[in-house]
Structure formats: C-alpha cells, structure tokens
Amino acid sequence: MTTDSNSTTQTTTDTNWTPVYGSLAMTQHAPFRVMPEESMEPRIAKQMISDILSLDGNPTLNMASFVTTFMDEEAEELMMEGMRKNFIDLDEYEQTAELHNRCVAMIANLFHAPTPPKNMPHPGTGTIGSSEAIMLCVLAMKWRWRKRRQEQGLPADKPNLVCGSNVQVCWHKACRYFEVECREADVSPDCLVLTAERALPLINENTIGVCPILGSTFNGEFENVKEIHDMVVELNATNGWAIPIHVDAASGGFIAPFTDPDLLWDFRLPNVKSINVSGHKFGLVYAGIGWALWREPQDLPEELVFHVNYLGGDQASFTLNFSKGSSTVIGQYYNLIRLGKEGYRKIMLAGMANATYLRQKLQDMGLFTIVDKGHMPLVAFALKDASKYTVFDIQDRMKHQGWIIPAYTCSKGAESLAIMRVVVKQNFSQAFADMLVQHLEDAIRYLEHLAAEGHLLHVKELAVAMDVIESKRLVHSHSKNTGKQSHRKTEDRTHGVC
Ligand SMILES: *Cc1c(COP(=O)(O)O)cnc(C)c1O
C-alpha cells in the first residue's frame, strides 16, 4: 500500500504496535458473508468480536433462563482444560470417562436408584441437556413397549405418550422425531399442571409412558408424581399393562433432594423407570450438560446401546451426539465434590429465601397474583388487571433497564393466562431482588402514566401487527421460492423460555 503523507484517510498497513482501534480493520465492516482472504491479528479479531457480543443481553440480568451463569473460577480453569479433550474418546481419556461414570452413579444415588449388580456401571449417560436425555428416554420407552407388544403378538404401530400440555418443547420434538403420538392433558388457569385425574382418560394399551414434570417450566410447580405413579400402577395391575413413569426433573432434580428430601418423586417409587435432569440448570454447570438415568439395566434396551471399538477397546455409547468437549462433565464432577450435599443445600435454600422475599415484595405492590407454588427458587406472577397494560408491556419496559424477564401465555387450557417469571438463580442475591423491584415500580409508574395519557401502544398488539407483516412477506417469498418452510409457523411456537 502506498503512503500519501498529505492524506487524512488511513493508508498505511498495520504493524505489531498499531493500537487496536487505530488498525485498518476497525474502519471496515466486520466480515459477514465471505471468509476474508487475509489473516488478521488475534488481538484485533478478539476486540472486534468482543465488541459485537457486547450488544447481547447481560447473562446476570437474564431472569428468563434456568441455565447457570455463575461458576467458581477453579471450575472454569478445569473446564478450559477439558475443552481440548473429545468426550466421546473414552478410551483415550479414561479418567474423563471415569468422572462421567462417577457423576452418573452419584446422581442415580441422589435419586435413590437401586445399586446395580456388582461391577456394573449404573445405566445412565451424560447428554447435552434434558432435551437430549428426554429423546433417549422416549426411545427406550418406545422400544420396551414395542418388544412387549410383539412378544404378545399384538400390533405395535400406534405408540402414544401421556403428559400435560405444559411440557417443554423438547417433548413435542421427541414425539415428532420418533413418531409417537403426544397425548397432552389440558391444564386450566387455576391448575397449570398434569394431575392423575387429567392423565387417566388418555392412557391405553399403546401408552409407552406417563411423564410428569418435577418443576413445570411455566410456573415451577412440582406435579404430584406419587399420585400419578400410584394411578398408573393400579391401571397396570388391572389391565396387565407395564406402563412406566418417566420423570422430567430438568430443574427440580437438583432442588427437591435438598429442599424437600422426603418428597417421593424419584426411584423410591418402584414404577419410576427413568429420570432426566439438567446439569446446567440447578446442577449449577454452564450450558451443555444433562443426565439420563434408568432405574435398572433392563430398563434400557440393549439394542439401543452401541459398542464402538475403532479407537481401541470397547466403549458403550447411547447418545444422539458424538464428539463434544469434556468441559461440562468435568464441571459437573467439580460441583458434586466441591459443593457436596451441604453446598447444594445451602445454595438451594438461599435461592428459596430470596424467591420468598421477592414474592412478598411483588405481593405488597398489590398489582399481581402469584401463580407459582413456592416449590422452586422461582417467582411467577400475573397482572390482576391487564386492561391498561399487560405483562408484555412490563417485559418490554424492563428490557430498557437491561432486565430480561419473560412474559408468555400459558399452555393449552390456560391460554388466557399471561404470566411473567423470574428464575432465582444462585447469583440472584437479595440486593438484586431490591434492584429488580425498584425498576419494576419505575416501569409500572411509566406505564400507568402513558396509559393515563392514552399514549400506550401495547407491545402484544404491535408484535401481532409485525407478525402479520412478516407472514405476508413470507407468503410472498414462498410463492417465488416453493418448498422452503418457515421456522416461524405459529403452531410450532413455544411459550415458556428455558
Ligand atoms: C429446561 C427444561 C427442559 C429442556 O432442558 P434442556 O436442558 O434445556 O435441554 C425440559 N423439561 C423441562 C421441565 C425443563 O425445564
């Protein structure tokens, strides 16, 4: 490049000592369609990307997500090391595989699973999250049901699964991907979960499993697993069926054992055959870890387990994924031994205390009805009077302060109920609750003022209007570009946020 000393535009090339923001790259677009021909200095690439990411929401202010946003520095260091090891190469990284098996054993023990026969590992596996774990458990239930039907010479072509309409979206995915009819019981505005009474009429000989949730995504309520379990056990005895219970304990699995150890929801109930839990929710590990656990080896069909030997030795593998880093498994083992039951108990009880505090503050404001049941460190609430402004307007206003607090309508049977939810994660201290309430009060004052002046444009209506515009655009582009499906088909839209 030539140098023109009179020019004010930058024409020199960068050197090692060029300041980051004096570099040529900072006066050009960040590459976005075509991979650049030339390399760039690492410090400049890093700054450029870090600047782009600075517009993301702040994870600490993300009250929407159940997923962990704080870990010990020591855990972070170990996890960085773990990124270099492919988790699936169990034979090369035997110690990592050993830590994985210890996690499975410890969590199975926490859930009161029977001890497996001597020298056998507990049947279970680490996954990317509860979604993958649920897919694996649905497959296992489907295969067990089919085998039983075939042995009895009965048709096995119409499997169904029974759950509440309040299930997380991964259940709909699992059912569609693996061709199982999803039989969902409606909920109602005054009872947002599955009950034994609601499940009963949906169950028949083709039911591969009944699936209560320990910690509904919508309002954090623990479904009455024991009541549903006992109903299914009775039904099995009367009809000669063998329908198992699977518990979706994505969030509750790491809460109930510490906050309510006597609650019967896990393998203490004999017909609970499998459980999933998210390590990255209240297991307190960063995103990317879940666990699928079966009661006993016979609950996991052997045909679904692959034995791979091309890396030397024999590895049992039952996952939908293959290669991935080992970080999250190491992070989970770190938490289990560093925190111990004492640490988890203290963190869960602190979360419950802060949730109770926030719940009380919201109640004191007089504007909200509380719709959670205090089962989890989570507060869910609805507006008593949504005629002037809605929870969607509050969500939007809180976003101005950086708070991410989701508002959503409830599932089938309770669609008329719009609620907001704050997940009280471990790094949500009481000081945080105070700031949140203060900003909520400011937001309400602002909305009241706008409503009084008649200036309020409801966010929900705006969103609907935008959707109409967008769907018209999509229809238009479809007519030119047939065959391509939009991801935004309304029927597939999910309500809660995880
Ligand atoms: C979060 C959640 C899931 C999905 O879990 P991931 O770990 O995000 O895959 C499934 N079920 C319930 C009840 C959940 O809360």
Short mmCIF file of C-alpha atoms and ligand atoms in Angstrom, two decimals:
data_model
loop_
_atom_site.label_atom_id
_atom_site.label_comp_id
_atom_site.label_asym_id
_atom_site.label_seq_id
_atom_site.Cartn_x
_atom_site.Cartn_y
_atom_site.Cartn_z
CA MET A 1 0.00 0.00 0.00
CA THR A 2 1.36 3.45 -0.88
CA THR A 3 1.69 6.20 1.66
CA ASP A 4 0.34 9.63 0.98
CA SER A 5 1.52 11.86 3.80
CA ASN A 6 -0.99 14.60 2.95
CA SER A 7 -3.97 12.33 3.06
CA THR A 8 -6.20 12.22 6.14
CA THR A 9 -7.56 8.79 5.23
CA GLN A 10 -5.66 5.87 6.63
CA THR A 11 -3.46 4.29 4.04
CA THR A 12 -0.63 2.63 5.97
CA THR A 13 -0.67 -1.04 6.82
CA ASP A 14 -0.88 -2.14 10.43
CA THR A 15 2.20 -3.07 12.44
CA ASN A 16 2.55 -5.05 15.67
CA TRP A 17 2.39 -1.86 17.65
CA THR A 18 -0.58 -0.31 15.87
CA PRO A 19 -3.19 0.36 18.55
CA VAL A 20 -6.24 -1.89 18.16
CA TYR A 21 -8.59 0.98 17.38
CA GLY A 22 -6.01 2.55 15.05
CA SER A 23 -5.98 -0.54 12.86
CA LEU A 24 -7.43 -0.68 9.36
CA ALA A 25 -9.84 -3.43 10.36
CA MET A 26 -11.64 -1.08 12.73
CA THR A 27 -12.55 1.25 9.86
CA GLN A 28 -14.12 -1.56 7.83
CA HIS A 29 -17.11 -3.86 8.12
CA ALA A 30 -16.61 -6.97 10.20
CA PRO A 31 -16.55 -9.84 7.67
CA PHE A 32 -20.05 -11.25 7.37
CA ARG A 33 -20.61 -13.23 4.16
CA VAL A 34 -17.29 -14.29 2.71
CA MET A 35 -14.30 -15.57 4.63
CA PRO A 36 -11.54 -12.93 4.39
CA GLU A 37 -8.64 -13.67 2.05
CA GLU A 38 -6.06 -12.46 4.55
CA SER A 39 -5.37 -13.18 8.20
CA MET A 40 -5.82 -10.64 10.96
CA GLU A 41 -4.03 -10.08 14.23
CA PRO A 42 -5.53 -12.09 17.10
CA ARG A 43 -5.88 -9.07 19.39
CA ILE A 44 -7.82 -7.21 16.70
CA ALA A 45 -10.08 -10.18 15.90
CA LYS A 46 -10.71 -10.63 19.62
CA GLN A 47 -11.62 -6.97 20.16
CA MET A 48 -13.86 -6.93 17.11
CA ILE A 49 -15.81 -9.99 18.25
CA SER A 50 -15.95 -8.85 21.84
CA ASP A 51 -17.45 -5.52 20.64
CA ILE A 52 -20.08 -7.36 18.59
CA LEU A 53 -21.01 -9.54 21.56
CA SER A 54 -21.30 -6.57 23.89
CA LEU A 55 -24.77 -5.96 22.46
CA ASP A 56 -26.02 -9.35 23.71
CA GLY A 57 -28.21 -9.36 26.79
CA ASN A 58 -26.35 -9.46 30.10
CA PRO A 59 -26.46 -13.06 31.44
CA THR A 60 -26.53 -11.79 35.03
CA LEU A 61 -29.73 -9.86 34.31
CA ASN A 62 -31.29 -12.79 32.46
CA MET A 63 -34.10 -13.81 34.78
CA ALA A 64 -35.68 -15.83 31.97
CA SER A 65 -33.21 -18.65 31.81
CA PHE A 66 -32.82 -21.58 34.16
CA VAL A 67 -29.32 -22.08 32.82
CA THR A 68 -26.30 -21.41 35.03
CA THR A 69 -24.47 -18.09 34.64
CA PHE A 70 -22.01 -18.36 37.52
CA MET A 71 -19.34 -20.93 38.40
CA ASP A 72 -16.22 -20.93 40.59
CA GLU A 73 -13.03 -19.75 38.90
CA GLU A 74 -11.44 -23.08 39.74
CA ALA A 75 -14.20 -24.86 37.81
CA GLU A 76 -13.69 -22.52 34.86
CA GLU A 77 -9.98 -23.35 34.75
CA LEU A 78 -10.66 -27.09 34.78
CA MET A 79 -13.32 -26.69 32.13
CA MET A 80 -10.99 -24.77 29.83
CA GLU A 81 -8.60 -27.72 30.06
CA GLY A 82 -11.49 -30.11 29.32
CA MET A 83 -12.31 -28.37 26.06
CA ARG A 84 -9.25 -29.97 24.50
CA LYS A 85 -10.48 -33.50 25.12
CA ASN A 86 -13.12 -35.16 22.99
CA PHE A 87 -15.55 -36.58 25.46
CA ILE A 88 -16.51 -39.50 23.23
CA ASP A 89 -12.92 -40.83 23.05
CA LEU A 90 -13.48 -42.68 26.26
CA ASP A 91 -10.53 -44.97 25.69
CA GLU A 92 -8.02 -42.17 25.16
CA TYR A 93 -9.39 -40.19 28.06
CA GLU A 94 -10.13 -42.89 30.56
CA GLN A 95 -10.05 -40.57 33.53
CA THR A 96 -12.61 -38.26 31.96
CA ALA A 97 -14.78 -41.31 31.28
CA GLU A 98 -14.31 -42.32 34.90
CA LEU A 99 -15.52 -38.88 36.09
CA HIS A 100 -18.56 -39.23 33.81
CA ASN A 101 -19.42 -42.59 35.37
CA ARG A 102 -18.97 -41.18 38.85
CA CYS A 103 -21.41 -38.36 38.04
CA VAL A 104 -23.98 -40.90 36.78
CA ALA A 105 -23.51 -43.02 39.90
CA MET A 106 -23.73 -40.06 42.31
CA ILE A 107 -26.84 -38.57 40.69
CA ALA A 108 -28.52 -42.01 40.50
CA ASN A 109 -27.73 -42.44 44.19
CA LEU A 110 -29.10 -38.97 44.95
CA PHE A 111 -32.32 -40.12 43.23
CA HIS A 112 -32.38 -43.35 45.28
CA ALA A 113 -31.79 -45.76 42.40
CA PRO A 114 -31.17 -49.37 43.37
CA THR A 115 -27.44 -50.21 43.38
CA PRO A 116 -26.55 -52.01 40.13
CA PRO A 117 -25.15 -55.56 40.20
CA LYS A 118 -21.51 -55.75 41.26
CA ASN A 119 -19.03 -54.21 38.80
CA MET A 120 -21.79 -52.93 36.54
CA PRO A 121 -21.91 -49.19 35.91
CA HIS A 122 -25.22 -47.53 36.68
CA PRO A 123 -27.34 -47.31 33.49
CA GLY A 124 -27.24 -43.65 32.54
CA THR A 125 -25.44 -41.16 30.36
CA GLY A 126 -24.34 -37.56 30.16
CA THR A 127 -26.09 -35.60 27.41
CA ILE A 128 -26.13 -32.05 26.06
CA GLY A 129 -29.12 -31.25 28.24
CA SER A 130 -32.50 -32.55 29.31
CA SER A 131 -33.75 -32.34 25.72
CA GLU A 132 -31.30 -34.99 24.52
CA ALA A 133 -31.86 -37.01 27.70
CA ILE A 134 -35.63 -36.96 27.10
CA MET A 135 -35.18 -38.11 23.48
CA LEU A 136 -33.11 -41.07 24.69
CA CYS A 137 -35.62 -41.94 27.40
CA VAL A 138 -38.54 -41.71 24.94
CA LEU A 139 -36.67 -44.08 22.60
CA ALA A 140 -36.04 -46.52 25.44
CA MET A 141 -39.73 -46.44 26.44
CA LYS A 142 -40.83 -46.92 22.84
CA TRP A 143 -38.51 -49.91 22.30
CA ARG A 144 -39.53 -51.59 25.54
CA TRP A 145 -43.23 -51.14 24.74
CA ARG A 146 -42.79 -52.46 21.18
CA LYS A 147 -40.88 -55.52 22.31
CA ARG A 148 -43.57 -56.37 24.85
CA ARG A 149 -46.34 -55.93 22.31
CA GLN A 150 -44.54 -58.08 19.74
CA GLU A 151 -43.92 -60.82 22.31
CA GLN A 152 -47.66 -60.82 22.99
CA GLY A 153 -48.43 -60.94 19.27
CA LEU A 154 -50.19 -57.57 19.46
CA PRO A 155 -49.92 -54.68 16.98
CA ALA A 156 -47.18 -52.17 17.86
CA ASP A 157 -47.73 -49.41 15.35
CA LYS A 158 -49.55 -46.72 17.35
CA PRO A 159 -47.40 -45.73 20.32
CA ASN A 160 -48.52 -42.78 22.42
CA LEU A 161 -47.13 -40.87 25.38
CA VAL A 162 -49.13 -39.08 28.09
CA CYS A 163 -48.12 -35.72 29.58
CA GLY A 164 -49.57 -32.30 30.42
CA SER A 165 -49.90 -29.53 27.82
CA ASN A 166 -47.38 -27.67 30.00
CA VAL A 167 -44.47 -29.84 28.82
CA GLN A 168 -41.34 -28.19 27.49
CA VAL A 169 -40.96 -28.06 23.69
CA CYS A 170 -38.45 -30.94 23.64
CA TRP A 171 -41.33 -33.38 24.35
CA HIS A 172 -43.07 -32.26 21.17
CA LYS A 173 -39.82 -32.68 19.29
CA ALA A 174 -39.19 -36.14 20.73
CA CYS A 175 -42.71 -37.27 19.82
CA ARG A 176 -42.49 -35.94 16.30
CA TYR A 177 -38.95 -37.15 15.59
CA PHE A 178 -39.63 -40.64 16.92
CA GLU A 179 -43.21 -40.94 15.68
CA VAL A 180 -45.03 -41.22 18.95
CA GLU A 181 -48.47 -39.65 19.44
CA CYS A 182 -48.22 -36.95 22.11
CA ARG A 183 -51.34 -37.14 24.27
CA GLU A 184 -51.43 -33.92 26.25
CA ALA A 185 -53.88 -33.22 29.02
CA ASP A 186 -55.22 -29.67 29.04
CA VAL A 187 -54.37 -27.57 32.06
CA SER A 188 -56.58 -24.78 33.46
CA PRO A 189 -55.90 -21.26 34.72
CA ASP A 190 -56.38 -22.38 38.32
CA CYS A 191 -54.27 -25.55 37.96
CA LEU A 192 -51.44 -25.26 35.46
CA VAL A 193 -50.14 -28.85 35.66
CA LEU A 194 -50.84 -32.53 34.95
CA THR A 195 -52.81 -34.45 37.61
CA ALA A 196 -53.65 -38.15 37.92
CA GLU A 197 -57.26 -37.32 37.09
CA ARG A 198 -56.27 -35.48 33.92
CA ALA A 199 -53.84 -38.19 32.77
CA LEU A 200 -56.11 -41.20 33.38
CA PRO A 201 -58.50 -40.90 30.39
CA LEU A 202 -55.58 -40.51 27.96
CA ILE A 203 -53.83 -43.78 28.87
CA ASN A 204 -54.40 -47.01 26.95
CA GLU A 205 -52.56 -50.19 25.93
CA ASN A 206 -50.47 -48.21 23.45
CA THR A 207 -49.10 -45.81 26.04
CA ILE A 208 -45.31 -46.13 26.19
CA GLY A 209 -45.01 -43.95 29.29
CA VAL A 210 -46.65 -41.34 31.51
CA CYS A 211 -44.41 -38.34 32.04
CA PRO A 212 -44.92 -35.97 34.98
CA ILE A 213 -42.67 -32.93 35.43
CA LEU A 214 -40.81 -32.02 38.59
CA GLY A 215 -40.81 -28.29 38.10
CA SER A 216 -43.11 -27.13 35.30
CA THR A 217 -41.34 -24.68 33.02
CA PHE A 218 -44.36 -22.36 33.16
CA ASN A 219 -44.76 -21.80 36.90
CA GLY A 220 -42.17 -24.02 38.59
CA GLU A 221 -44.86 -26.24 40.10
CA PHE A 222 -43.94 -29.82 41.03
CA GLU A 223 -46.53 -32.18 39.56
CA ASN A 224 -47.77 -34.77 42.03
CA VAL A 225 -45.55 -37.60 40.82
CA LYS A 226 -46.61 -40.02 43.55
CA GLU A 227 -50.31 -39.60 42.83
CA ILE A 228 -49.76 -40.09 39.08
CA HIS A 229 -47.43 -43.04 39.77
CA ASP A 230 -49.93 -44.80 42.03
CA MET A 231 -52.72 -44.31 39.49
CA VAL A 232 -50.58 -45.90 36.73
CA VAL A 233 -49.51 -48.79 38.99
CA GLU A 234 -53.17 -49.56 39.66
CA LEU A 235 -54.04 -49.29 35.97
CA ASN A 236 -51.18 -51.67 35.09
CA ALA A 237 -52.39 -54.20 37.69
CA THR A 238 -55.98 -54.08 36.44
CA ASN A 239 -55.14 -54.37 32.75
CA GLY A 240 -51.95 -56.41 32.71
CA TRP A 241 -50.02 -53.46 31.26
CA ALA A 242 -46.45 -52.40 32.08
CA ILE A 243 -46.59 -48.65 31.50
CA PRO A 244 -43.61 -46.93 33.13
CA ILE A 245 -43.32 -43.47 34.64
CA HIS A 246 -40.63 -41.14 33.36
CA VAL A 247 -39.99 -38.02 35.46
CA ASP A 248 -38.87 -34.85 33.70
CA ALA A 249 -36.83 -33.43 36.57
CA ALA A 250 -34.92 -30.97 34.35
CA SER A 251 -34.93 -28.30 37.02
CA GLY A 252 -36.44 -30.00 40.10
CA GLY A 253 -33.98 -32.91 40.15
CA PHE A 254 -31.27 -30.82 41.78
CA ILE A 255 -33.72 -28.90 44.00
CA ALA A 256 -36.12 -31.34 45.67
CA PRO A 257 -33.40 -33.62 47.14
CA PHE A 258 -32.13 -30.61 49.11
CA THR A 259 -35.21 -28.51 49.83
CA ASP A 260 -37.69 -31.34 50.39
CA PRO A 261 -35.81 -34.65 50.87
CA ASP A 262 -38.96 -36.53 51.96
CA LEU A 263 -40.91 -35.74 48.80
CA LEU A 264 -41.47 -39.02 46.94
CA TRP A 265 -40.86 -38.37 43.26
CA ASP A 266 -37.79 -40.42 42.30
CA PHE A 267 -36.66 -44.08 42.09
CA ARG A 268 -38.13 -44.66 45.58
CA LEU A 269 -41.37 -45.04 43.61
CA PRO A 270 -40.97 -48.53 42.08
CA ASN A 271 -42.56 -47.76 38.70
CA VAL A 272 -40.35 -44.72 38.02
CA LYS A 273 -38.11 -46.28 35.36
CA SER A 274 -36.22 -43.26 34.06
CA ILE A 275 -35.44 -39.66 35.02
CA ASN A 276 -33.81 -36.75 33.21
CA VAL A 277 -32.15 -33.78 34.88
CA SER A 278 -30.30 -30.74 33.50
CA GLY A 279 -26.80 -30.40 34.93
CA HIS A 280 -26.76 -26.88 33.52
CA LYS A 281 -29.84 -25.74 35.43
CA PHE A 282 -29.78 -26.32 39.20
CA GLY A 283 -26.88 -28.76 38.75
CA LEU A 284 -25.06 -25.40 38.55
CA VAL A 285 -22.86 -26.08 35.48
CA TYR A 286 -22.60 -23.81 32.41
CA ALA A 287 -24.75 -24.72 29.39
CA GLY A 288 -24.32 -28.08 27.70
CA ILE A 289 -24.87 -30.87 30.23
CA GLY A 290 -27.82 -33.08 31.16
CA TRP A 291 -28.26 -36.57 32.50
CA ALA A 292 -30.47 -39.52 31.54
CA LEU A 293 -30.80 -42.19 34.21
CA TRP A 294 -32.56 -45.52 34.15
CA ARG A 295 -33.65 -47.42 37.18
CA GLU A 296 -32.06 -50.77 36.31
CA PRO A 297 -30.09 -52.20 33.37
CA GLN A 298 -33.21 -53.92 31.96
CA ASP A 299 -34.95 -50.55 31.62
CA LEU A 300 -32.52 -49.52 28.89
CA PRO A 301 -32.92 -51.84 25.85
CA GLU A 302 -29.54 -53.34 24.99
CA GLU A 303 -30.23 -52.84 21.25
CA LEU A 304 -30.03 -49.08 21.71
CA VAL A 305 -26.54 -49.17 23.19
CA PHE A 306 -23.74 -49.14 20.65
CA HIS A 307 -20.38 -50.69 21.33
CA VAL A 308 -17.67 -48.89 19.47
CA ASN A 309 -14.16 -50.30 19.23
CA TYR A 310 -12.42 -48.39 16.48
CA LEU A 311 -10.46 -46.25 18.91
CA GLY A 312 -9.20 -49.34 20.71
CA GLY A 313 -11.10 -51.12 23.46
CA ASP A 314 -14.86 -51.36 23.84
CA GLN A 315 -16.99 -48.30 24.55
CA ALA A 316 -20.68 -48.35 25.29
CA SER A 317 -22.40 -45.36 23.70
CA PHE A 318 -26.03 -44.30 23.92
CA THR A 319 -26.25 -40.70 22.78
CA LEU A 320 -27.67 -38.73 19.88
CA ASN A 321 -24.47 -36.68 19.78
CA PHE A 322 -20.99 -37.96 19.26
CA SER A 323 -17.93 -35.72 19.51
CA LYS A 324 -18.02 -32.90 22.05
CA GLY A 325 -15.72 -31.32 24.61
CA SER A 326 -15.39 -32.74 28.11
CA SER A 327 -15.71 -29.41 29.95
CA THR A 328 -19.22 -29.73 31.25
CA VAL A 329 -18.75 -33.27 32.55
CA ILE A 330 -15.68 -32.11 34.44
CA GLY A 331 -17.60 -29.05 35.68
CA GLN A 332 -20.38 -31.31 36.95
CA TYR A 333 -17.97 -33.56 38.83
CA TYR A 334 -16.27 -30.49 40.29
CA ASN A 335 -19.61 -29.15 41.61
CA LEU A 336 -20.67 -32.50 43.03
CA ILE A 337 -17.50 -32.87 45.09
CA ARG A 338 -16.74 -29.21 45.80
CA LEU A 339 -20.26 -28.33 46.94
CA GLY A 340 -21.29 -31.69 48.31
CA LYS A 341 -24.82 -32.09 49.58
CA GLU A 342 -24.14 -29.36 52.12
CA GLY A 343 -23.22 -26.82 49.42
CA TYR A 344 -26.15 -27.66 47.15
CA ARG A 345 -28.50 -27.47 50.14
CA LYS A 346 -27.18 -24.03 51.17
CA ILE A 347 -27.43 -22.66 47.64
CA MET A 348 -30.96 -24.05 47.08
CA LEU A 349 -32.18 -22.77 50.45
CA ALA A 350 -30.66 -19.33 49.78
CA GLY A 351 -32.46 -19.29 46.41
CA MET A 352 -35.73 -20.27 48.08
CA ALA A 353 -35.28 -17.50 50.69
CA ASN A 354 -34.57 -14.86 48.02
CA ALA A 355 -37.54 -16.08 45.97
CA THR A 356 -39.77 -15.83 49.03
CA TYR A 357 -38.52 -12.29 49.62
CA LEU A 358 -39.18 -11.26 46.00
CA ARG A 359 -42.61 -12.97 46.01
CA GLN A 360 -43.59 -11.00 49.11
CA LYS A 361 -42.39 -7.71 47.60
CA LEU A 362 -44.43 -8.35 44.46
CA GLN A 363 -47.46 -9.22 46.54
CA ASP A 364 -47.02 -5.99 48.52
CA MET A 365 -47.21 -3.98 45.29
CA GLY A 366 -50.84 -5.11 45.14
CA LEU A 367 -50.93 -5.45 41.35
CA PHE A 368 -50.04 -9.09 40.90
CA THR A 369 -51.43 -12.55 41.53
CA ILE A 370 -48.70 -15.08 42.34
CA VAL A 371 -49.04 -18.21 40.18
CA ASP A 372 -46.04 -20.25 41.31
CA LYS A 373 -46.44 -22.66 44.22
CA GLY A 374 -43.19 -21.88 46.01
CA HIS A 375 -41.77 -25.29 45.03
CA MET A 376 -38.66 -23.86 43.39
CA PRO A 377 -36.47 -20.74 43.58
CA LEU A 378 -38.74 -19.11 41.03
CA VAL A 379 -41.45 -16.45 41.12
CA ALA A 380 -44.24 -16.44 38.54
CA PHE A 381 -46.93 -13.79 38.56
CA ALA A 382 -49.82 -12.39 36.54
CA LEU A 383 -51.37 -8.92 36.45
CA LYS A 384 -54.66 -8.70 38.38
CA ASP A 385 -55.87 -6.04 35.97
CA ALA A 386 -54.50 -6.26 32.44
CA SER A 387 -56.89 -3.72 30.93
CA LYS A 388 -54.48 -0.76 30.94
CA TYR A 389 -51.22 -2.51 30.18
CA THR A 390 -50.13 -6.14 30.02
CA VAL A 391 -47.23 -8.25 31.23
CA PHE A 392 -45.84 -7.93 27.70
CA ASP A 393 -45.63 -4.16 28.20
CA ILE A 394 -43.85 -4.71 31.53
CA GLN A 395 -41.42 -7.11 29.88
CA ASP A 396 -40.67 -4.53 27.22
CA ARG A 397 -40.22 -1.70 29.73
CA MET A 398 -37.91 -3.79 31.94
CA LYS A 399 -35.78 -4.54 28.89
CA HIS A 400 -34.94 -0.83 28.76
CA GLN A 401 -33.10 -1.30 32.05
CA GLY A 402 -31.37 -4.44 30.78
CA TRP A 403 -33.60 -6.88 32.70
CA ILE A 404 -34.68 -9.95 30.77
CA ILE A 405 -37.95 -11.07 32.36
CA PRO A 406 -40.10 -13.20 30.08
CA ALA A 407 -43.85 -12.77 29.66
CA TYR A 408 -45.79 -15.56 27.99
CA THR A 409 -49.22 -17.11 27.72
CA CYS A 410 -49.83 -20.45 29.42
CA SER A 411 -50.34 -23.76 27.64
CA LYS A 412 -53.48 -25.36 26.20
CA GLY A 413 -56.44 -24.99 28.53
CA ALA A 414 -55.00 -21.85 30.15
CA GLU A 415 -54.10 -19.78 27.08
CA SER A 416 -55.99 -16.81 28.50
CA LEU A 417 -53.50 -16.51 31.35
CA ALA A 418 -50.41 -14.37 30.61
CA ILE A 419 -47.66 -14.56 33.19
CA MET A 420 -44.13 -13.38 33.94
CA ARG A 421 -41.41 -15.46 35.51
CA VAL A 422 -38.23 -14.70 37.43
CA VAL A 423 -35.85 -17.65 37.94
CA VAL A 424 -33.91 -17.02 41.13
CA LYS A 425 -30.54 -18.47 40.23
CA GLN A 426 -27.70 -18.72 42.72
CA ASN A 427 -26.26 -15.35 41.73
CA PHE A 428 -29.58 -13.58 42.35
CA SER A 429 -28.96 -12.13 45.80
CA GLN A 430 -31.42 -10.14 47.89
CA ALA A 431 -29.65 -6.97 46.77
CA PHE A 432 -30.63 -7.98 43.26
CA ALA A 433 -34.23 -8.54 44.28
CA ASP A 434 -34.31 -5.00 45.68
CA MET A 435 -33.00 -3.52 42.42
CA LEU A 436 -35.47 -5.55 40.40
CA VAL A 437 -38.42 -4.40 42.49
CA GLN A 438 -37.29 -0.79 42.27
CA HIS A 439 -37.07 -0.97 38.47
CA LEU A 440 -40.38 -2.79 38.30
CA GLU A 441 -42.00 0.02 40.27
CA ASP A 442 -40.45 2.56 37.89
CA ALA A 443 -41.73 0.58 34.91
CA ILE A 444 -45.25 0.42 36.33
CA ARG A 445 -45.24 4.15 37.08
CA TYR A 446 -44.19 4.84 33.48
CA LEU A 447 -46.86 2.53 32.03
CA GLU A 448 -49.56 3.99 34.29
CA HIS A 449 -48.60 7.45 33.10
CA LEU A 450 -48.68 6.50 29.41
CA ALA A 451 -51.98 4.69 29.85
CA ALA A 452 -53.50 7.72 31.61
CA GLU A 453 -52.39 9.95 28.72
CA GLY A 454 -53.78 7.43 26.24
CA HIS A 455 -50.35 7.01 24.65
CA LEU A 456 -49.72 3.37 25.33
CA LEU A 457 -49.24 1.17 22.29
CA HIS A 458 -49.49 -2.36 23.55
CA VAL A 459 -46.44 -4.41 22.81
CA LYS A 460 -48.53 -7.53 22.23
CA GLU A 461 -50.64 -5.78 19.60
CA LEU A 462 -47.55 -4.34 17.99
CA ALA A 463 -45.99 -7.80 17.91
CA VAL A 464 -49.09 -9.25 16.31
CA ALA A 465 -49.09 -6.47 13.73
CA MET A 466 -45.41 -7.11 12.98
CA ASP A 467 -46.14 -10.81 12.62
CA VAL A 468 -48.89 -10.12 10.14
CA ILE A 469 -46.50 -8.01 8.11
CA GLU A 470 -43.83 -10.68 8.34
CA SER A 471 -46.13 -13.57 7.45
CA LYS A 472 -47.35 -11.64 4.40
CA ARG A 473 -43.75 -11.22 3.41
CA LEU A 474 -43.10 -14.93 3.96
CA VAL A 475 -46.14 -15.94 1.93
CA HIS A 476 -44.89 -13.67 -0.80
CA SER A 477 -41.39 -15.16 -0.77
CA HIS A 478 -42.84 -18.68 -0.62
CA SER A 479 -44.76 -18.15 -3.79
CA LYS A 480 -41.47 -17.42 -5.51
CA ASN A 481 -39.46 -19.98 -3.65
CA THR A 482 -41.66 -23.01 -3.11
CA GLY A 483 -40.76 -25.96 -0.99
CA LYS A 484 -38.94 -23.99 1.68
CA GLN A 485 -40.67 -23.99 5.03
CA SER A 486 -40.55 -21.18 7.52
CA HIS A 487 -39.33 -21.94 11.04
CA ARG A 488 -41.83 -19.49 12.36
CA LYS A 489 -45.01 -21.42 11.75
CA THR A 490 -47.16 -20.32 14.68
CA GLU A 491 -48.23 -23.82 15.64
CA ASP A 492 -44.63 -24.71 16.49
CA ARG A 493 -44.01 -21.63 18.57
CA THR A 494 -43.19 -22.44 22.15
CA HIS A 495 -44.41 -20.46 25.12
CA GLY A 496 -42.02 -20.60 28.08
CA VAL A 497 -38.35 -19.83 27.92
CA CYS A 498 -35.62 -22.07 29.27
C1 LIG B 1 -35.37 -26.86 30.59
C2 LIG B 1 -36.32 -27.95 30.52
C3 LIG B 1 -36.21 -28.94 29.55
C4 LIG B 1 -35.16 -28.90 28.47
O1 LIG B 1 -33.91 -28.96 29.06
P1 LIG B 1 -32.52 -28.55 28.38
O2 LIG B 1 -31.56 -28.94 29.43
O3 LIG B 1 -32.58 -27.08 28.14
O4 LIG B 1 -32.39 -29.35 27.12
C5 LIG B 1 -37.11 -29.99 29.58
N1 LIG B 1 -38.07 -30.04 30.52
C6 LIG B 1 -38.21 -29.10 31.48
C7 LIG B 1 -39.29 -29.24 32.51
C8 LIG B 1 -37.35 -28.01 31.50
O5 LIG B 1 -37.49 -27.07 32.44
#
